[in-house]
Every structure is written in C-alpha cells, then in structure tokens.
Amino acid sequence: MGFPISVDLRDGDPAAVDRAFEWLREADARFSPFRSDSEVSRLDRAEPAPNGLSPDLAYVLDLCSYYERATGGAFSARIPGRGLDPCAVVKGWAVQRAADLLTAAGVTRFVINAGGDVVTAGGPWRVGVRHPVEADRFCTVLEVTSQAVATSARYERGDHILDGRTGLPVTDLLSLTVVAPTLTVADATATAAFAMGVEGIEWAATQEGCEVFAVDAEHGVHRTAGLPVAGAPVAG
Amino acid sequence: MVKRAVPILLLTIAGVVPLWRFEAEPETVAAAEAPAATEAPGTSEAPATSQAPGATEAPAAAVKTVTGSLVRTSYGDVQVQLTFEGDVITKVTMVKQPNSAPTKKAVPVLVQETLDAQSADVDTVSGATTTSGAYVQSLQAAIDAKGD
C-alpha cells in the first residue's frame, strides 16, 4: 500500500503488534492493485479464482459500491481508464482490523497511524490535523477516545483525487477530515466526501457517527458542531 | 378508552408539524417551501381537540405512550410517539421523519471558521501522508522517532 504505519502501544503484549503487522502485510498482498498477483488484480483481469471471491474481497467490494451509490458516483473504485482500485476502502478497513487484532490480544491503549489515518483505543489522545498549507503546523487539534480520524487532502500529490462523476480532479477543497467510530468508516467517508468537493462536507456530516473538519480552496473552515476539538494543552 | 385516544392522536398530528419544521429550518429549501406546511391536516382539525378536556379527567400523572398516525407532507412522511404524564407531554420521539434513513443524521449543523495555524503537543498527526518521502519530513515521523 506504500505508506508508513506506526503503532504507539501503551500497554499489553508487544508481540500483538507483530500479529497486527502480519495481517497488514497479508492485506497488502491480497488487495493491492499494484501487485499483479493480488486478488484485486486477478479479479480486474476477470481471472477465475479457484475458490471464488474471498469473503474479505466481497466485503470490500460491497463497501465500495455502498460509497459509490451514496456519493452519486463521485467516489468510484473504478475510474474510467484505470483498473479496479479499492484502495480508499481497503486501507481504512485493513488498519481497523489490525486495531481489532490488538484489542483482541488485550491491548487497551494504543494509536495506530497509517499514513496519516489514525485509529485509537482508550484515551483521550490528542490528534493534530495537519495544516493544508503549512506542513509543520496544525489547523486543529482533536481529542479522541477509541475513535478513528482520517484525512483526505490535495497537498501531497497534487490533484490526484478525481470526481468519479466528471473524471476531473477535485479543486475546491484543500483537506477534509472525518472522525468516526471506526477507521473503516472514517477513511472511506473522508475519501468519498473529498471526491464530491465542497458539497461532500455536508454529505459527510450526515453520515452515521461522523464529525467533519474541512478546509476549502479559499481557506474557509467548515466543521460540524460536534467535532471533538481539544482544549488548551495541559502544561507539562 | 377508545374515546380518549382520539384527541390524543389529533394532538399528535397538530404537534408534529411545527416540531418537525423547527428541525428542518436550517435547510433553506425547507424554509422556502414553508407555506406547504399549512396543509397539515392537524391545523384544520384543531376544533376536535376541544374534546381534550375529557382526557384531562384521566388519573393524574398516569404515564401513557401513544404513537401518532402517519402524516404525509410534501417533505415526506412524519410520525411521532408521545409520552404523556397525565395530560402533559413529557417526551417526543420521531418514529419517522423526512429524509432520515437510519444511516443519516436529520440536519447537519456546520460551523464556519477561519483557518488557524497552530503548534501544539499532540500524540499523533492526521494528514494525507501517502508516500514514504513525505513521511520522512512529517511531524508524525518526528513523533515516532521520539517514541520510547
């Protein structure tokens, strides 16, 4: 999947992290569209799978089609001219499952950060949201407990997020952050909403359990009233 | 018993529409269509509520929950459940409201602010750090390096 993943473990058995990472490597091997032998690539080539569609891949494709419908096609795992790419959904789902493995192993306080997408257990944890223009500053700081935070933005790879309805890059948003009960929901919602452009802000706000923080191209901030903004940091 | 149910149901209908309109108000579309709400059957049938005094003769503070009938409005179907203590409504629950599938909140409330740049002590950083090159330069990398 090509992004760094770090785990901040505050209790429990560190060996649990090895098992979580093992799952993430497995998920990458099975679902990456950049590996020609992955389940996703084989499905894209319409190769018959020996044991049919795996339940995991079926679940991922279901999630993709849910968000495709919910965004009127703005979010799409299959943009014309590109192969099947369920990355936006796979990433959040796979990292959430890694978190579930840690929890199942008895870890109660941890943060996993997967390329800027965050899932927490216990807390409260202070999560800084990267400023879309000033890379070394935050545009807000959130305080979350056993919640996930995902951000979609243009600042790193430029205009790489396409609106599936038009095939054109999204240019009216700089970044959009979603807080949700799971990273599966937070990541998919942030990506899908970003693909919709500014109208995605309100759409994301209507999604179950989601709080939203978005910066538009004019540097205006739009956030939901329930966003868990952290108070001033405690000295020391 | 059957007689008493009638005024309560009418009250339900009369009560629903203003309540629901209040919820929908932040949406400009709803506000523009507001006159349509005057079609609400509850208003025209209001005289029927004059039977209500009968209901007040019920034993004081008896708790009763009633579900109103389905009201079709131009915005969609509306149905409420009311909890009475005696003849005082103590709780209103929307059983059905327009555009509210179980996966949606009724009306998102968005706050507009100006963009702020701050430095703060944080545990982790959320941002679109999708390549390892960007990670090396990121605040998150610094936080990871600091970890004990």
XYZ file of C-alpha atoms in Angstrom:
384
model
C 0.000 0.000 0.000
C 3.058 2.219 0.145
C 2.605 4.214 3.312
C 4.292 4.118 6.710
C 2.416 2.610 9.640
C 3.390 3.231 13.241
C 1.905 1.813 16.418
C 2.122 3.595 19.767
C 1.433 0.862 22.321
C 0.861 1.946 25.927
C 0.026 -1.427 27.484
C -0.383 -5.084 26.596
C 1.969 -7.504 24.861
C 4.224 -6.000 22.133
C 4.018 -9.352 20.302
C 0.438 -8.370 19.433
C 1.906 -5.690 17.151
C 3.752 -8.368 15.173
C 0.480 -10.164 14.513
C -1.219 -6.913 13.510
C 1.624 -6.115 11.080
C 1.448 -9.649 9.720
C -2.222 -9.038 8.867
C -1.370 -5.718 7.192
C 1.256 -7.411 5.006
C -1.307 -10.065 4.115
C -3.902 -7.383 3.271
C -1.372 -5.609 1.059
C -0.520 -8.837 -0.780
C -4.162 -9.721 -1.305
C -5.765 -6.365 -2.094
C -3.134 -4.106 -3.635
C -3.957 -3.162 -7.244
C -0.221 -2.577 -7.692
C 0.581 -6.286 -7.300
C -0.290 -8.299 -10.348
C -0.915 -11.468 -8.305
C -3.286 -9.853 -5.758
C -6.932 -10.895 -5.513
C -7.890 -7.426 -6.729
C -5.665 -7.598 -9.830
C -6.871 -11.100 -10.645
C -10.488 -10.010 -10.348
C -9.751 -6.981 -12.539
C -8.408 -9.330 -15.221
C -11.558 -11.438 -14.744
C -9.427 -14.476 -13.904
C -11.468 -17.216 -12.324
C -10.411 -17.624 -8.689
C -10.003 -21.251 -7.580
C -12.205 -20.775 -4.516
C -14.377 -17.976 -5.818
C -14.415 -14.446 -4.418
C -12.982 -14.424 -0.872
C -15.377 -13.152 1.813
C -12.950 -10.324 2.573
C -12.832 -9.134 -1.033
C -16.601 -9.455 -1.301
C -16.925 -7.259 1.800
C -14.518 -4.662 0.383
C -16.387 -4.543 -2.943
C -19.668 -4.166 -1.067
C -18.235 -1.217 0.824
C -17.042 0.335 -2.452
C -20.450 0.021 -4.045
C -22.114 1.461 -0.932
C -19.959 4.603 -1.157
C -20.348 4.790 -4.935
C -24.118 4.873 -4.542
C -24.055 7.181 -1.534
C -21.960 9.792 -3.379
C -23.834 9.565 -6.667
C -20.721 8.140 -8.321
C -18.264 10.830 -7.131
C -16.425 8.110 -5.262
C -15.557 5.207 -7.517
C -13.315 2.181 -7.212
C -13.271 2.020 -10.995
C -12.474 5.337 -12.683
C -12.553 5.018 -16.499
C -9.077 4.409 -17.877
C -7.840 2.947 -14.610
C -8.047 -0.564 -13.235
C -10.058 -1.656 -10.232
C -8.678 0.289 -7.269
C -10.470 -0.235 -3.968
C -7.513 1.302 -2.056
C -9.559 4.045 -0.454
C -11.746 1.478 1.257
C -9.157 -1.261 1.786
C -6.743 0.929 3.696
C -9.145 2.030 6.425
C -10.717 -1.394 6.699
C -7.383 -3.260 6.901
C -5.937 -0.886 9.500
C -9.147 -1.061 11.536
C -8.853 -4.839 11.516
C -5.241 -4.550 12.693
C -6.551 -2.424 15.562
C -9.203 -5.036 16.313
C -6.421 -7.670 16.495
C -4.593 -5.559 19.094
C -7.788 -5.161 21.095
C -8.492 -8.892 20.883
C -4.966 -9.517 22.198
C -5.802 -7.490 25.303
C -4.215 -4.137 24.424
C -6.413 -1.315 25.696
C -4.397 1.859 24.970
C -2.818 2.389 21.585
C -2.693 4.544 18.481
C -2.073 3.227 15.004
C -1.084 5.861 12.459
C -1.217 4.618 8.882
C -0.087 7.344 6.503
C -1.943 9.984 8.469
C -5.044 7.905 9.113
C -5.411 7.279 12.814
C -7.211 4.693 14.906
C -7.119 4.929 18.689
C -8.070 2.740 21.632
C -8.530 4.140 25.095
C -7.532 7.745 25.532
C -8.003 10.591 25.439
C -5.495 11.034 22.611
C -4.578 14.386 21.094
C -4.644 14.150 17.321
C -3.229 17.098 15.385
C -4.728 17.658 11.941
C -2.015 18.733 9.524
C -2.465 22.263 8.227
C -3.143 22.004 4.479
C -0.692 24.776 3.614
C 1.866 24.883 6.430
C 3.183 21.338 6.712
C 4.677 21.826 10.162
C 1.554 23.290 11.775
C -1.894 22.028 12.698
C -5.188 23.501 11.575
C -6.944 21.938 14.549
C -6.196 19.545 17.385
C -8.755 16.874 18.220
C -9.171 14.898 21.411
C -10.499 11.401 20.793
C -11.051 8.244 22.792
C -11.387 4.901 20.982
C -12.239 6.701 17.738
C -10.658 6.987 14.328
C -9.548 10.067 12.365
C -8.905 10.124 8.612
C -7.859 12.992 6.355
C -8.084 13.325 2.585
C -6.147 16.171 1.034
C -4.610 17.576 -2.114
C -1.398 18.860 -0.585
C 0.825 15.889 -1.093
C 0.354 14.512 -4.547
C -1.440 17.465 -6.052
C -4.696 16.997 -7.889
C -4.821 13.221 -7.547
C -8.330 12.757 -6.203
C -10.783 12.560 -9.073
C -14.509 13.165 -9.012
C -15.871 9.934 -10.486
C -18.860 11.830 -11.926
C -16.658 14.027 -14.144
C -13.277 12.295 -14.139
C -11.749 15.673 -13.213
C -9.591 16.438 -10.178
C -11.246 17.962 -7.129
C -10.009 21.528 -6.747
C -12.461 23.283 -4.436
C -11.270 21.537 -1.264
C -7.821 21.546 0.329
C -8.421 18.937 3.007
C -11.247 17.101 4.698
C -11.001 15.222 7.993
C -13.549 12.782 9.417
C -13.809 11.494 12.999
C -15.802 8.248 13.230
C -16.172 5.207 15.479
C -14.015 3.089 13.144
C -11.314 3.808 10.587
C -13.267 1.784 8.038
C -15.954 4.475 8.148
C -13.659 7.474 8.740
C -11.329 6.717 5.825
C -13.993 5.759 3.302
C -16.157 8.740 4.275
C -13.237 11.210 4.058
C -12.182 9.904 0.639
C -15.709 9.711 -0.732
C -16.613 13.176 0.588
C -13.427 14.684 -0.838
C -14.289 13.306 -4.271
C -17.578 15.238 -4.079
C -15.800 18.552 -3.483
C -17.354 21.160 -1.176
C -20.774 19.504 -1.314
C -19.094 16.468 0.262
C -18.699 18.371 3.533
C -22.413 18.340 4.275
C -22.751 14.813 2.923
C -20.058 13.552 5.304
C -21.783 15.355 8.166
C -24.937 13.316 7.523
C -23.094 10.005 7.787
C -23.781 7.988 10.932
C -21.358 8.785 13.740
C -19.204 11.134 11.633
C -17.821 14.553 12.609
C -16.168 16.646 9.929
C -13.464 19.331 9.608
C -12.841 20.685 6.112
C -10.754 23.461 4.559
C -11.935 24.801 1.217
C -9.800 26.338 -1.541
C -10.484 29.836 -0.156
C -9.108 28.694 3.219
C -12.543 28.719 4.808
C -13.066 26.149 7.548
C -16.298 24.169 7.791
C -16.782 21.839 10.716
C -19.593 20.013 12.443
C -20.750 21.345 15.797
C -19.935 18.034 17.472
C -16.288 17.886 16.353
C -14.169 16.885 19.408
C -11.785 19.874 19.375
C -9.159 19.593 22.123
C -8.917 22.210 24.819
C -5.686 24.092 25.525
C -2.797 21.700 26.216
C -2.107 20.978 29.850
C 1.282 22.358 30.898
C 3.971 19.701 31.335
C -60.531 4.274 26.431
C -61.217 4.450 22.719
C -62.764 7.913 23.100
C -59.687 9.230 24.863
C -57.382 8.013 22.177
C -58.959 10.249 19.578
C -57.968 13.675 20.907
C -54.519 12.418 21.666
C -53.973 11.314 18.108
C -55.176 14.638 16.821
C -52.876 16.415 19.204
C -50.119 14.280 17.843
C -50.759 15.404 14.337
C -51.026 19.036 15.341
C -47.866 18.739 17.363
C -45.808 17.014 14.750
C -45.653 19.520 12.002
C -44.351 22.565 13.896
C -41.864 20.371 15.694
C -40.585 18.879 12.515
C -40.498 22.213 10.759
C -38.347 23.543 13.523
C -35.875 20.734 12.907
C -35.788 21.322 9.198
C -35.477 25.093 9.406
C -31.711 25.346 8.803
C -32.289 23.991 5.327
C -33.129 26.902 3.083
C -35.167 24.700 0.789
C -37.461 23.738 3.618
C -37.891 27.368 4.618
C -38.843 28.343 1.077
C -41.461 25.635 0.969
C -42.820 26.529 4.367
C -46.311 27.540 3.167
C -46.931 23.933 2.199
C -46.880 23.017 5.859
C -50.158 24.880 6.355
C -51.757 21.972 4.524
C -51.083 19.904 7.589
C -54.352 18.220 8.474
C -53.841 18.896 12.158
C -54.487 22.601 11.864
C -57.816 22.304 10.121
C -58.996 19.636 12.527
C -57.968 21.667 15.530
C -61.555 22.102 16.810
C -61.630 18.383 17.502
C -59.074 18.935 20.203
C -61.790 20.678 22.162
C -62.688 17.181 23.239
C -59.366 17.141 25.035
C -60.800 18.143 28.428
C -62.176 14.639 28.557
C -58.649 13.360 28.578
C -57.661 15.513 31.497
C -60.081 13.574 33.647
C -57.660 10.633 33.487
C -55.961 9.768 36.779
C -53.226 12.305 37.483
C -49.677 11.506 36.347
C -50.652 8.266 34.586
C -47.873 7.576 32.093
C -49.056 6.732 28.619
C -47.253 6.398 25.334
C -49.092 6.907 22.081
C -47.927 6.686 18.520
C -49.432 9.169 16.118
C -50.739 8.187 12.762
C -48.538 8.589 9.711
C -48.780 12.093 8.280
C -47.801 12.571 4.667
C -46.367 16.000 3.948
C -44.727 17.383 0.850
C -41.393 16.799 2.578
C -42.044 13.157 3.301
C -43.737 11.051 5.939
C -43.857 12.172 9.540
C -44.844 10.139 12.572
C -44.201 10.778 16.253
C -44.559 8.953 19.504
C -45.584 10.980 22.528
C -45.250 10.116 26.180
C -47.835 11.708 28.454
C -47.813 12.043 32.205
C -51.429 12.892 32.856
C -52.084 15.403 30.098
C -48.551 16.773 29.989
C -46.308 15.675 27.148
C -43.018 14.597 28.686
C -41.277 13.083 25.715
C -41.475 13.321 21.936
C -39.821 10.729 19.755
C -39.733 10.909 15.975
C -40.727 7.478 14.713
C -40.473 8.620 11.141
C -39.177 11.858 9.699
C -38.393 13.038 6.188
C -35.049 12.153 4.617
C -33.823 10.332 7.652
C -32.732 6.852 6.779
C -31.181 5.169 9.815
C -27.741 5.985 8.447
C -28.319 9.729 8.379
C -28.484 12.491 10.902
C -31.509 14.763 10.451
C -29.805 18.048 9.690
C -26.063 18.577 9.786
C -25.058 21.702 11.634
C -21.922 23.162 10.109
C -19.858 25.825 11.823
C -17.876 28.249 9.627
C -14.492 29.394 10.900
C -11.291 30.941 9.628
C -8.226 28.803 9.069
C -5.907 28.736 12.053
C -2.285 27.562 12.151
C -1.168 26.250 15.495
C 1.638 24.356 17.105
C 0.661 22.067 19.942
C 1.755 18.996 21.785
C -0.016 16.061 20.192
C 0.121 12.259 20.380
C -0.273 11.700 16.653
C -0.962 13.521 13.384
C -3.758 13.015 10.890
C -2.952 14.090 7.348
C -2.569 12.723 3.871
C 0.888 11.221 4.248
C 0.696 8.701 1.470
C 4.323 8.323 0.457
C 7.369 7.416 2.500
C 9.188 10.507 1.199
C 6.539 12.752 2.688
C 6.560 10.723 5.892
C 10.277 11.311 6.473
C 9.627 15.070 6.549
C 6.416 14.868 8.528
C 5.598 15.755 12.096
C 4.442 12.181 12.588
C 7.932 10.886 11.785
C 9.308 13.180 14.475
C 6.756 11.863 16.953
C 7.585 8.248 16.048
C 11.317 8.930 16.399
C 10.726 10.402 19.831
C 8.887 7.265 20.998
C 10.492 5.295 23.796
